[in-house]
Every structure is written in C-alpha cells, then in structure tokens.
PDB file of C-alpha atoms in Angstrom:
ATOM      1  CA  MET A1271       5.105  11.863  25.204  1.00 61.00           C
ATOM      2  CA  THR A1272       2.523  10.414  22.814  1.00 64.00           C
ATOM      3  CA  PRO A1273       4.030   8.573  19.833  1.00 71.00           C
ATOM      4  CA  LYS A1274       3.290  10.016  16.395  1.00 85.00           C
ATOM      5  CA  LYS A1275       0.390   8.428  14.569  1.00 91.00           C
ATOM      6  CA  LYS A1276       1.303   6.523  11.407  1.00 95.00           C
ATOM      7  CA  SER A1277      -0.484   7.737   8.295  1.00 97.00           C
ATOM      8  CA  VAL A1278      -1.735   4.955   6.020  1.00 97.00           C
ATOM      9  CA  VAL A1279      -3.035   4.608   2.446  1.00 98.00           C
ATOM     10  CA  ILE A1280      -4.638   1.458   1.034  1.00 97.00           C
ATOM     11  CA  VAL A1281      -4.170   0.183  -2.535  1.00 97.00           C
ATOM     12  CA  GLU A1282      -6.704  -2.633  -3.008  1.00 96.00           C
ATOM     13  CA  ASP A1283      -9.003  -3.441  -5.941  1.00 95.00           C
ATOM     14  CA  ASP A1284     -11.340  -5.770  -4.002  1.00 93.00           C
ATOM     15  CA  LEU A1285     -13.791  -3.150  -2.763  1.00 95.00           C
ATOM     16  CA  LEU A1286     -15.217  -5.351  -0.001  1.00 95.00           C
ATOM     17  CA  LEU A1287     -11.734  -6.006   1.401  1.00 93.00           C
ATOM     18  CA  GLN A1288     -10.819  -2.349   0.893  1.00 95.00           C
ATOM     19  CA  GLN A1289     -13.871  -1.238   2.902  1.00 97.00           C
ATOM     20  CA  SER A1290     -13.074  -3.717   5.687  1.00 95.00           C
ATOM     21  CA  LEU A1291      -9.514  -2.409   5.925  1.00 95.00           C
ATOM     22  CA  ILE A1292     -10.770   1.184   5.981  1.00 96.00           C
ATOM     23  CA  GLU A1293     -13.105   0.408   8.883  1.00 96.00           C
ATOM     24  CA  ILE A1294     -10.277  -1.208  10.851  1.00 94.00           C
ATOM     25  CA  LEU A1295      -7.871   1.674  10.222  1.00 94.00           C
ATOM     26  CA  LYS A1296     -10.409   4.350  11.092  1.00 93.00           C
ATOM     27  CA  VAL A1297     -10.880   2.994  14.621  1.00 94.00           C
ATOM     28  CA  ALA A1298      -7.172   2.420  15.317  1.00 93.00           C
ATOM     29  CA  GLU A1299      -6.009   5.103  17.730  1.00 91.00           C
ATOM     30  CA  ASP A1300      -2.416   5.167  16.476  1.00 94.00           C
ATOM     31  CA  ILE A1301      -3.260   5.444  12.754  1.00 95.00           C
ATOM     32  CA  THR A1302      -4.367   8.311  10.554  1.00 95.00           C
ATOM     33  CA  PHE A1303      -6.198   6.940   7.514  1.00 97.00           C
ATOM     34  CA  LEU A1304      -5.409   9.100   4.452  1.00 97.00           C
ATOM     35  CA  GLY A1305      -7.341   7.322   1.707  1.00 97.00           C
ATOM     36  CA  ALA A1306      -7.744   4.320  -0.556  1.00 97.00           C
ATOM     37  CA  VAL A1307      -7.312   3.682  -4.266  1.00 97.00           C
ATOM     38  CA  SER A1308      -8.137   0.686  -6.455  1.00 96.00           C
ATOM     39  CA  SER A1309      -5.292   0.538  -8.982  1.00 96.00           C
ATOM     40  CA  ALA A1310      -1.551   0.994  -9.318  1.00 96.00           C
ATOM     41  CA  GLU A1311      -2.064   3.792 -11.809  1.00 97.00           C
ATOM     42  CA  GLU A1312      -4.315   5.682  -9.402  1.00 97.00           C
ATOM     43  CA  ALA A1313      -1.837   5.028  -6.575  1.00 97.00           C
ATOM     44  CA  GLU A1314       1.044   6.505  -8.551  1.00 97.00           C
ATOM     45  CA  LYS A1315      -0.983   9.660  -9.225  1.00 97.00           C
ATOM     46  CA  LYS A1316      -2.448  10.247  -5.753  1.00 97.00           C
ATOM     47  CA  ILE A1317      -0.148   8.775  -3.117  1.00 97.00           C
ATOM     48  CA  PRO A1318       2.911  11.041  -3.548  1.00 96.00           C
ATOM     49  CA  SER A1319       0.858  14.111  -2.644  1.00 96.00           C
ATOM     50  CA  LEU A1320      -0.566  12.360   0.443  1.00 96.00           C
ATOM     51  CA  TYR A1321       2.940  11.471   1.674  1.00 95.00           C
ATOM     52  CA  PRO A1322       1.916   8.537   3.899  1.00 97.00           C
ATOM     53  CA  ASP A1323       4.118   6.728   6.376  1.00 97.00           C
ATOM     54  CA  VAL A1324       2.737   3.341   5.285  1.00 96.00           C
ATOM     55  CA  ILE A1325       1.105   1.900   2.155  1.00 96.00           C
ATOM     56  CA  LEU A1326      -0.968  -1.296   2.350  1.00 95.00           C
ATOM     57  CA  MET A1327      -0.508  -2.609  -1.199  1.00 94.00           C
ATOM     58  CA  ASP A1328      -2.328  -5.459  -2.914  1.00 92.00           C
ATOM     59  CA  ILE A1329       0.200  -7.578  -4.789  1.00 87.00           C
ATOM     60  CA  ASN A1330      -2.225  -8.502  -7.610  1.00 87.00           C
ATOM     61  CA  LEU A1331      -3.912  -5.440  -9.041  1.00 91.00           C
ATOM     62  CA  PRO A1332      -5.649  -5.152 -12.408  1.00 90.00           C
ATOM     63  CA  GLY A1333      -3.313  -3.738 -15.044  1.00 92.00           C
ATOM     64  CA  LYS A1334      -0.012  -2.831 -13.399  1.00 93.00           C
ATOM     65  CA  SER A1335       0.894  -5.056 -10.441  1.00 91.00           C
ATOM     66  CA  GLY A1336       1.402  -3.902  -6.888  1.00 91.00           C
ATOM     67  CA  ILE A1337       5.044  -4.953  -7.159  1.00 88.00           C
ATOM     68  CA  ASP A1338       5.622  -2.679 -10.161  1.00 92.00           C
ATOM     69  CA  CYS A1339       3.784   0.099  -8.351  1.00 94.00           C
ATOM     70  CA  ILE A1340       6.132  -0.202  -5.362  1.00 91.00           C
ATOM     71  CA  ARG A1341       9.111   0.350  -7.642  1.00 91.00           C
ATOM     72  CA  GLU A1342       7.653   3.632  -8.915  1.00 93.00           C
ATOM     73  CA  LEU A1343       6.445   4.898  -5.550  1.00 96.00           C
ATOM     74  CA  LYS A1344       9.722   4.123  -3.773  1.00 94.00           C
ATOM     75  CA  LYS A1345      11.544   6.331  -6.310  1.00 94.00           C
ATOM     76  CA  ARG A1346       9.392   9.261  -5.207  1.00 95.00           C
ATOM     77  CA  LEU A1347       8.878   8.284  -1.558  1.00 96.00           C
ATOM     78  CA  PRO A1348      11.976   6.274  -0.564  1.00 95.00           C
ATOM     79  CA  GLU A1349      11.196   6.363   3.155  1.00 95.00           C
ATOM     80  CA  VAL A1350       7.614   5.066   2.862  1.00 95.00           C
ATOM     81  CA  GLU A1351       6.980   1.654   4.406  1.00 94.00           C
ATOM     82  CA  VAL A1352       5.070  -0.805   2.193  1.00 94.00           C
ATOM     83  CA  LEU A1353       3.137  -3.799   3.475  1.00 90.00           C
ATOM     84  CA  MET A1354       1.974  -6.229   0.815  1.00 86.00           C
ATOM     85  CA  LEU A1355      -1.510  -7.719   0.927  1.00 79.00           C
ATOM     86  CA  THR A1356      -1.810 -11.130  -0.679  1.00 69.00           C
ATOM     87  CA  ALA A1357      -3.508 -14.463  -0.269  1.00 66.00           C
ATOM     88  CA  TYR A1358      -0.905 -16.095  -2.487  1.00 60.00           C
ATOM     89  CA  GLU A1359       2.193 -17.920  -1.306  1.00 64.00           C
ATOM     90  CA  GLU A1360       4.164 -17.638  -4.539  1.00 67.00           C
ATOM     91  CA  GLU A1361       7.756 -17.248  -3.432  1.00 66.00           C
ATOM     92  CA  ASP A1362       8.759 -15.413  -6.616  1.00 71.00           C
ATOM     93  CA  ASN A1363       6.198 -12.647  -6.061  1.00 62.00           C
ATOM     94  CA  ILE A1364       7.040 -12.352  -2.384  1.00 66.00           C
ATOM     95  CA  PHE A1365      10.759 -12.133  -3.173  1.00 60.00           C
ATOM     96  CA  ARG A1366      10.136  -9.539  -5.921  1.00 65.00           C
ATOM     97  CA  ALA A1367       8.030  -7.437  -3.515  1.00 63.00           C
ATOM     98  CA  LEU A1368      10.766  -7.521  -0.889  1.00 61.00           C
ATOM     99  CA  LYS A1369      13.378  -6.646  -3.500  1.00 65.00           C
ATOM    100  CA  GLU A1370      11.347  -3.554  -4.479  1.00 65.00           C
ATOM    101  CA  GLY A1371      11.157  -2.335  -0.895  1.00 63.00           C
ATOM    102  CA  ALA A1372       8.125  -3.949   0.729  1.00 61.00           C
TER     103      ALA A1372
END
C-alpha cells in the first residue's frame, strides 16, 4: 500500500527562498504542494480552505509574526503540523513557536 502524500503550504516572505522551497516540494514524490503565501494575514485567509497536512512557516514575517499566525491557524486547523523556518537561534522565539504548536 502506498503511503498518503502529505499536502504542504509555504508561508515565506523572502520570494527567492519561497521559490526555492516550491521547486523542492514540487519534485518530492511524497508531497502535494498546495500553494505559497507571503504574509501571516494572507495565510490566515487562504490556508484554512486548503486544509494542508503541513505548513512551512517563516518565524519572522512582515506585520504579524509567524508565531502569532500559528496560534490563529491552530484554532481552525488543530491537527495541522507546523514546521518553522528561521535562521535565528533566539531561544525565546523557538520556545514560543513550540508552545503555539510548531
């Protein structure tokens, strides 16, 4: 039996990084790429209707942070898995992201 493909959405404001991630996900055989957005506000509007298995979320987004976005999305999609994307090693932000469900 073939395992179910994981559906993935990207939330990343760096368009070069976003495009690189899209290219990687599109060739992965066990992933269905559903889309990408560039802000937390856009994520909160679009992602619930896509109902992904996984969200790749940038921790530092313009405006509302990725951490705050997780809090809102997990209320509507409690079973979604969230992986944080960050180049920072700030323990406070990492802890807050984990606390919100990443």
